[in-house]
Amino acid sequence: MKSSPFIARLGQRDRWTYPAAAALAGALLLTGCSGAPATPAASPATGAPDGPATAAPATAASVPADSATAAAGATPTAQTATKELVAGFPTKLIPLMKGATVQASSLQRSTPLSVASLTETVTAKPADVMAYYTKVYLAQKFTALPGDSVDGTPSKTFVRSSGQENVNVAVVQTGTTATVTVGANVLPASLK
């Protein structure tokens, strides 16, 4: 039975949407599950191109990777942290905005694609957040896909390496604070 062109296009679109949505959901769950009150600290987060941001200390936790990936011969590692960047976080790939505070981060090194995500809060308008990350990803040779929102939430997806790699940026505005989630599915060599 032959698949319709509509189904084929839908499948291509979902190829980018599902990993980005999973990264967004995972980062948001990390933010809501800490249970401990946040206390600001004065330690700068490294690698932000426009200046340092503060983050409270937290403990990064390693979690075992799924057995399907391990059975394929790779030895993936996964880490998550709240209120800080996990060790080895790719700050060139996903830079922290100037003045932003880390809420959650995660990193899974695996093949063929590795996954990194960052949830941050910043006092900025969604349009300013999107302009910042659009500049960041165009400079990294990503291409912006059409569409600027999903169900009214500002969201933008960027791809490169013939569509193999993708990054999604989503912004939720609450008063004057924007909660920004950036999720990336990239080749392991891109984790810098």
PDB file of C-alpha atoms in Angstrom:
ATOM      1  CA  MET A   1       0.000   0.000   0.000  1.00  0.00           C
ATOM      2  CA  LYS A   2       1.395   3.368  -1.035  1.00  0.00           C
ATOM      3  CA  SER A   3       1.616   6.222   1.471  1.00  0.00           C
ATOM      4  CA  SER A   4       0.031   9.545   0.534  1.00  0.00           C
ATOM      5  CA  PRO A   5       2.228  12.664   0.067  1.00  0.00           C
ATOM      6  CA  PHE A   6       0.375  14.303   2.970  1.00  0.00           C
ATOM      7  CA  ILE A   7       1.343  11.463   5.331  1.00  0.00           C
ATOM      8  CA  ALA A   8       4.939  11.625   4.125  1.00  0.00           C
ATOM      9  CA  ARG A   9       5.090  15.390   4.797  1.00  0.00           C
ATOM     10  CA  LEU A  10       3.465  14.922   8.188  1.00  0.00           C
ATOM     11  CA  GLY A  11       6.048  12.299   9.082  1.00  0.00           C
ATOM     12  CA  GLN A  12       8.880  14.649   8.059  1.00  0.00           C
ATOM     13  CA  ARG A  13       7.425  17.457  10.161  1.00  0.00           C
ATOM     14  CA  ASP A  14       6.967  15.166  13.162  1.00  0.00           C
ATOM     15  CA  ARG A  15      10.568  14.020  12.820  1.00  0.00           C
ATOM     16  CA  TRP A  16      11.551  17.477  14.150  1.00  0.00           C
ATOM     17  CA  THR A  17       8.559  18.151  16.366  1.00  0.00           C
ATOM     18  CA  TYR A  18       8.598  15.043  18.562  1.00  0.00           C
ATOM     19  CA  PRO A  19      12.288  15.210  19.691  1.00  0.00           C
ATOM     20  CA  ALA A  20      11.974  18.935  20.383  1.00  0.00           C
ATOM     21  CA  ALA A  21       8.693  18.427  22.242  1.00  0.00           C
ATOM     22  CA  ALA A  22      10.266  15.620  24.274  1.00  0.00           C
ATOM     23  CA  ALA A  23      13.205  17.851  25.219  1.00  0.00           C
ATOM     24  CA  LEU A  24      10.801  20.650  26.168  1.00  0.00           C
ATOM     25  CA  ALA A  25       8.618  18.333  28.268  1.00  0.00           C
ATOM     26  CA  GLY A  26      11.633  16.789  30.004  1.00  0.00           C
ATOM     27  CA  ALA A  27      13.121  20.158  30.882  1.00  0.00           C
ATOM     28  CA  LEU A  28       9.783  21.465  32.168  1.00  0.00           C
ATOM     29  CA  LEU A  29       9.328  18.338  34.297  1.00  0.00           C
ATOM     30  CA  LEU A  30      12.784  18.844  35.785  1.00  0.00           C
ATOM     31  CA  THR A  31      11.863  22.398  36.693  1.00  0.00           C
ATOM     32  CA  GLY A  32       8.659  21.369  38.460  1.00  0.00           C
ATOM     33  CA  CYS A  33      10.046  18.321  40.285  1.00  0.00           C
ATOM     34  CA  SER A  34      12.844  19.795  42.357  1.00  0.00           C
ATOM     35  CA  GLY A  35      10.681  20.306  45.461  1.00  0.00           C
ATOM     36  CA  ALA A  36      13.323  22.563  47.035  1.00  0.00           C
ATOM     37  CA  PRO A  37      12.999  26.328  47.062  1.00  0.00           C
ATOM     38  CA  ALA A  38      15.351  28.138  44.719  1.00  0.00           C
ATOM     39  CA  THR A  39      18.004  30.309  46.346  1.00  0.00           C
ATOM     40  CA  PRO A  40      20.091  32.499  44.078  1.00  0.00           C
ATOM     41  CA  ALA A  41      23.866  32.187  44.190  1.00  0.00           C
ATOM     42  CA  ALA A  42      26.595  34.281  42.677  1.00  0.00           C
ATOM     43  CA  SER A  43      28.379  31.626  40.621  1.00  0.00           C
ATOM     44  CA  PRO A  44      28.472  32.524  36.917  1.00  0.00           C
ATOM     45  CA  ALA A  45      27.412  30.065  34.252  1.00  0.00           C
ATOM     46  CA  THR A  46      30.167  29.675  31.697  1.00  0.00           C
ATOM     47  CA  GLY A  47      29.994  30.006  27.970  1.00  0.00           C
ATOM     48  CA  ALA A  48      27.281  32.636  27.582  1.00  0.00           C
ATOM     49  CA  PRO A  49      28.279  34.797  24.607  1.00  0.00           C
ATOM     50  CA  ASP A  50      26.736  37.985  25.970  1.00  0.00           C
ATOM     51  CA  GLY A  51      27.918  37.728  29.572  1.00  0.00           C
ATOM     52  CA  PRO A  52      27.504  35.674  32.758  1.00  0.00           C
ATOM     53  CA  ALA A  53      24.267  34.506  34.308  1.00  0.00           C
ATOM     54  CA  THR A  54      23.743  33.336  37.854  1.00  0.00           C
ATOM     55  CA  ALA A  55      22.611  29.933  38.942  1.00  0.00           C
ATOM     56  CA  ALA A  56      22.061  28.309  42.320  1.00  0.00           C
ATOM     57  CA  PRO A  57      24.058  25.183  43.117  1.00  0.00           C
ATOM     58  CA  ALA A  58      22.481  21.794  42.555  1.00  0.00           C
ATOM     59  CA  THR A  59      23.612  18.245  42.108  1.00  0.00           C
ATOM     60  CA  ALA A  60      23.805  16.712  38.654  1.00  0.00           C
ATOM     61  CA  ALA A  61      22.491  13.178  38.475  1.00  0.00           C
ATOM     62  CA  SER A  62      23.548  10.503  36.038  1.00  0.00           C
ATOM     63  CA  VAL A  63      20.825   8.231  34.801  1.00  0.00           C
ATOM     64  CA  PRO A  64      21.252   5.017  32.831  1.00  0.00           C
ATOM     65  CA  ALA A  65      20.570   5.243  29.119  1.00  0.00           C
ATOM     66  CA  ASP A  66      17.974   3.085  27.446  1.00  0.00           C
ATOM     67  CA  SER A  67      18.986  -0.481  26.700  1.00  0.00           C
ATOM     68  CA  ALA A  68      18.214  -0.241  22.971  1.00  0.00           C
ATOM     69  CA  THR A  69      20.956   2.345  22.494  1.00  0.00           C
ATOM     70  CA  ALA A  70      23.348   0.425  24.728  1.00  0.00           C
ATOM     71  CA  ALA A  71      22.670  -2.760  22.769  1.00  0.00           C
ATOM     72  CA  ALA A  72      23.607  -0.970  19.550  1.00  0.00           C
ATOM     73  CA  GLY A  73      27.204  -0.782  20.798  1.00  0.00           C
ATOM     74  CA  ALA A  74      27.221   2.799  22.081  1.00  0.00           C
ATOM     75  CA  THR A  75      27.687   3.612  25.728  1.00  0.00           C
ATOM     76  CA  PRO A  76      25.493   6.681  26.132  1.00  0.00           C
ATOM     77  CA  THR A  77      25.624   8.854  29.218  1.00  0.00           C
ATOM     78  CA  ALA A  78      22.809  11.035  30.475  1.00  0.00           C
ATOM     79  CA  GLN A  79      22.865  13.786  33.073  1.00  0.00           C
ATOM     80  CA  THR A  80      20.276  16.196  34.405  1.00  0.00           C
ATOM     81  CA  ALA A  81      20.528  19.114  36.809  1.00  0.00           C
ATOM     82  CA  THR A  82      18.274  21.761  38.290  1.00  0.00           C
ATOM     83  CA  LYS A  83      19.390  25.334  38.841  1.00  0.00           C
ATOM     84  CA  GLU A  84      22.728  24.733  37.054  1.00  0.00           C
ATOM     85  CA  LEU A  85      24.305  23.493  33.842  1.00  0.00           C
ATOM     86  CA  VAL A  86      25.315  19.829  33.882  1.00  0.00           C
ATOM     87  CA  ALA A  87      29.026  19.093  33.598  1.00  0.00           C
ATOM     88  CA  GLY A  88      30.161  19.352  29.989  1.00  0.00           C
ATOM     89  CA  PHE A  89      27.025  21.186  28.841  1.00  0.00           C
ATOM     90  CA  PRO A  90      27.500  22.424  25.223  1.00  0.00           C
ATOM     91  CA  THR A  91      27.370  26.183  25.894  1.00  0.00           C
ATOM     92  CA  LYS A  92      28.444  27.031  22.351  1.00  0.00           C
ATOM     93  CA  LEU A  93      25.572  24.983  20.929  1.00  0.00           C
ATOM     94  CA  ILE A  94      23.028  26.278  23.477  1.00  0.00           C
ATOM     95  CA  PRO A  95      24.259  29.528  25.009  1.00  0.00           C
ATOM     96  CA  LEU A  96      22.586  31.040  28.050  1.00  0.00           C
ATOM     97  CA  MET A  97      21.066  34.466  27.381  1.00  0.00           C
ATOM     98  CA  LYS A  98      22.603  37.464  29.157  1.00  0.00           C
ATOM     99  CA  GLY A  99      20.829  37.988  32.471  1.00  0.00           C
ATOM    100  CA  ALA A 100      19.155  34.563  32.368  1.00  0.00           C
ATOM    101  CA  THR A 101      18.941  32.087  35.246  1.00  0.00           C
ATOM    102  CA  VAL A 102      19.255  28.355  34.641  1.00  0.00           C
ATOM    103  CA  GLN A 103      16.204  26.390  35.777  1.00  0.00           C
ATOM    104  CA  ALA A 104      17.168  22.965  34.380  1.00  0.00           C
ATOM    105  CA  SER A 105      19.615  21.364  31.992  1.00  0.00           C
ATOM    106  CA  SER A 106      20.200  17.921  30.568  1.00  0.00           C
ATOM    107  CA  LEU A 107      22.718  16.215  28.329  1.00  0.00           C
ATOM    108  CA  GLN A 108      22.737  12.751  26.794  1.00  0.00           C
ATOM    109  CA  ARG A 109      25.769  11.773  24.777  1.00  0.00           C
ATOM    110  CA  SER A 110      24.841   8.942  22.422  1.00  0.00           C
ATOM    111  CA  THR A 111      24.909   7.887  18.787  1.00  0.00           C
ATOM    112  CA  PRO A 112      23.748   8.578  16.177  1.00  0.00           C
ATOM    113  CA  LEU A 113      22.349  11.729  17.848  1.00  0.00           C
ATOM    114  CA  SER A 114      23.020  13.321  21.200  1.00  0.00           C
ATOM    115  CA  VAL A 115      20.430  15.394  23.047  1.00  0.00           C
ATOM    116  CA  ALA A 116      20.889  18.570  25.106  1.00  0.00           C
ATOM    117  CA  SER A 117      18.280  20.839  26.657  1.00  0.00           C
ATOM    118  CA  LEU A 118      18.222  24.033  28.683  1.00  0.00           C
ATOM    119  CA  THR A 119      15.382  25.739  30.514  1.00  0.00           C
ATOM    120  CA  GLU A 120      16.123  29.286  31.624  1.00  0.00           C
ATOM    121  CA  THR A 121      14.192  32.305  32.857  1.00  0.00           C
ATOM    122  CA  VAL A 122      14.937  35.831  31.738  1.00  0.00           C
ATOM    123  CA  THR A 123      13.279  39.225  31.858  1.00  0.00           C
ATOM    124  CA  ALA A 124      12.751  39.649  28.128  1.00  0.00           C
ATOM    125  CA  LYS A 125       9.975  39.662  25.578  1.00  0.00           C
ATOM    126  CA  PRO A 126       9.448  36.494  23.498  1.00  0.00           C
ATOM    127  CA  ALA A 127      10.319  38.432  20.325  1.00  0.00           C
ATOM    128  CA  ASP A 128      13.696  39.422  21.842  1.00  0.00           C
ATOM    129  CA  VAL A 129      14.380  35.825  22.910  1.00  0.00           C
ATOM    130  CA  MET A 130      13.575  34.539  19.426  1.00  0.00           C
ATOM    131  CA  ALA A 131      15.716  37.231  17.790  1.00  0.00           C
ATOM    132  CA  TYR A 132      18.662  36.277  20.028  1.00  0.00           C
ATOM    133  CA  TYR A 133      18.438  32.533  19.343  1.00  0.00           C
ATOM    134  CA  THR A 134      17.731  33.033  15.633  1.00  0.00           C
ATOM    135  CA  LYS A 135      21.003  34.988  15.409  1.00  0.00           C
ATOM    136  CA  VAL A 136      22.817  32.259  17.403  1.00  0.00           C
ATOM    137  CA  TYR A 137      21.596  29.395  15.207  1.00  0.00           C
ATOM    138  CA  LEU A 138      21.955  31.128  11.862  1.00  0.00           C
ATOM    139  CA  ALA A 139      25.589  31.849  12.864  1.00  0.00           C
ATOM    140  CA  GLN A 140      26.008  28.116  13.540  1.00  0.00           C
ATOM    141  CA  LYS A 141      24.805  27.352   9.980  1.00  0.00           C
ATOM    142  CA  PHE A 142      21.338  26.129  10.983  1.00  0.00           C
ATOM    143  CA  THR A 143      18.363  26.980   8.753  1.00  0.00           C
ATOM    144  CA  ALA A 144      15.131  28.270  10.290  1.00  0.00           C
ATOM    145  CA  LEU A 145      12.055  26.251   9.355  1.00  0.00           C
ATOM    146  CA  PRO A 146       8.787  28.067   8.588  1.00  0.00           C
ATOM    147  CA  GLY A 147       6.507  28.816  11.520  1.00  0.00           C
ATOM    148  CA  ASP A 148       6.944  30.963  14.598  1.00  0.00           C
ATOM    149  CA  SER A 149       4.533  29.371  17.084  1.00  0.00           C
ATOM    150  CA  VAL A 150       2.787  26.171  18.133  1.00  0.00           C
ATOM    151  CA  ASP A 151      -0.735  26.591  19.523  1.00  0.00           C
ATOM    152  CA  GLY A 152      -0.007  30.253  20.233  1.00  0.00           C
ATOM    153  CA  THR A 153       3.281  29.604  22.065  1.00  0.00           C
ATOM    154  CA  PRO A 154       6.308  31.235  20.399  1.00  0.00           C
ATOM    155  CA  SER A 155       8.405  28.373  19.023  1.00  0.00           C
ATOM    156  CA  LYS A 156      11.040  28.099  16.286  1.00  0.00           C
ATOM    157  CA  THR A 157      12.855  25.071  14.858  1.00  0.00           C
ATOM    158  CA  PHE A 158      16.262  25.163  13.166  1.00  0.00           C
ATOM    159  CA  VAL A 159      17.898  22.345  11.150  1.00  0.00           C
ATOM    160  CA  ARG A 160      21.275  21.570   9.582  1.00  0.00           C
ATOM    161  CA  SER A 161      23.345  18.631   8.296  1.00  0.00           C
ATOM    162  CA  SER A 162      20.690  17.814   5.679  1.00  0.00           C
ATOM    163  CA  GLY A 163      18.036  17.792   8.383  1.00  0.00           C
ATOM    164  CA  GLN A 164      19.882  15.350  10.657  1.00  0.00           C
ATOM    165  CA  GLU A 165      20.375  17.942  13.402  1.00  0.00           C
ATOM    166  CA  ASN A 166      17.636  20.128  14.866  1.00  0.00           C
ATOM    167  CA  VAL A 167      17.174  22.699  17.601  1.00  0.00           C
ATOM    168  CA  ASN A 168      13.861  23.989  18.946  1.00  0.00           C
ATOM    169  CA  VAL A 169      13.388  27.181  20.967  1.00  0.00           C
ATOM    170  CA  ALA A 170      10.105  27.773  22.833  1.00  0.00           C
ATOM    171  CA  VAL A 171       9.117  30.712  25.050  1.00  0.00           C
ATOM    172  CA  VAL A 172       6.341  31.000  27.631  1.00  0.00           C
ATOM    173  CA  GLN A 173       5.741  34.524  28.954  1.00  0.00           C
ATOM    174  CA  THR A 174       4.454  35.032  32.516  1.00  0.00           C
ATOM    175  CA  GLY A 175       4.253  38.704  33.435  1.00  0.00           C
ATOM    176  CA  THR A 176       7.688  40.180  32.747  1.00  0.00           C
ATOM    177  CA  THR A 177       9.469  36.818  32.920  1.00  0.00           C
ATOM    178  CA  ALA A 178      10.038  34.556  29.938  1.00  0.00           C
ATOM    179  CA  THR A 179      10.668  30.848  30.480  1.00  0.00           C
ATOM    180  CA  VAL A 180      12.801  29.680  27.579  1.00  0.00           C
ATOM    181  CA  THR A 181      13.375  26.045  26.649  1.00  0.00           C
ATOM    182  CA  VAL A 182      15.961  25.094  24.054  1.00  0.00           C
ATOM    183  CA  GLY A 183      16.238  21.462  22.978  1.00  0.00           C
ATOM    184  CA  ALA A 184      18.838  20.144  20.535  1.00  0.00           C
ATOM    185  CA  ASN A 185      19.219  16.777  18.763  1.00  0.00           C
ATOM    186  CA  VAL A 186      22.659  16.863  17.162  1.00  0.00           C
ATOM    187  CA  LEU A 187      25.525  14.719  15.986  1.00  0.00           C
ATOM    188  CA  PRO A 188      27.925  13.942  18.879  1.00  0.00           C
ATOM    189  CA  ALA A 189      30.670  16.095  17.305  1.00  0.00           C
ATOM    190  CA  SER A 190      28.395  19.143  17.620  1.00  0.00           C
ATOM    191  CA  LEU A 191      28.310  19.011  21.443  1.00  0.00           C
ATOM    192  CA  LYS A 192      30.607  21.951  22.144  1.00  0.00           C
TER     193      LYS A 192
END
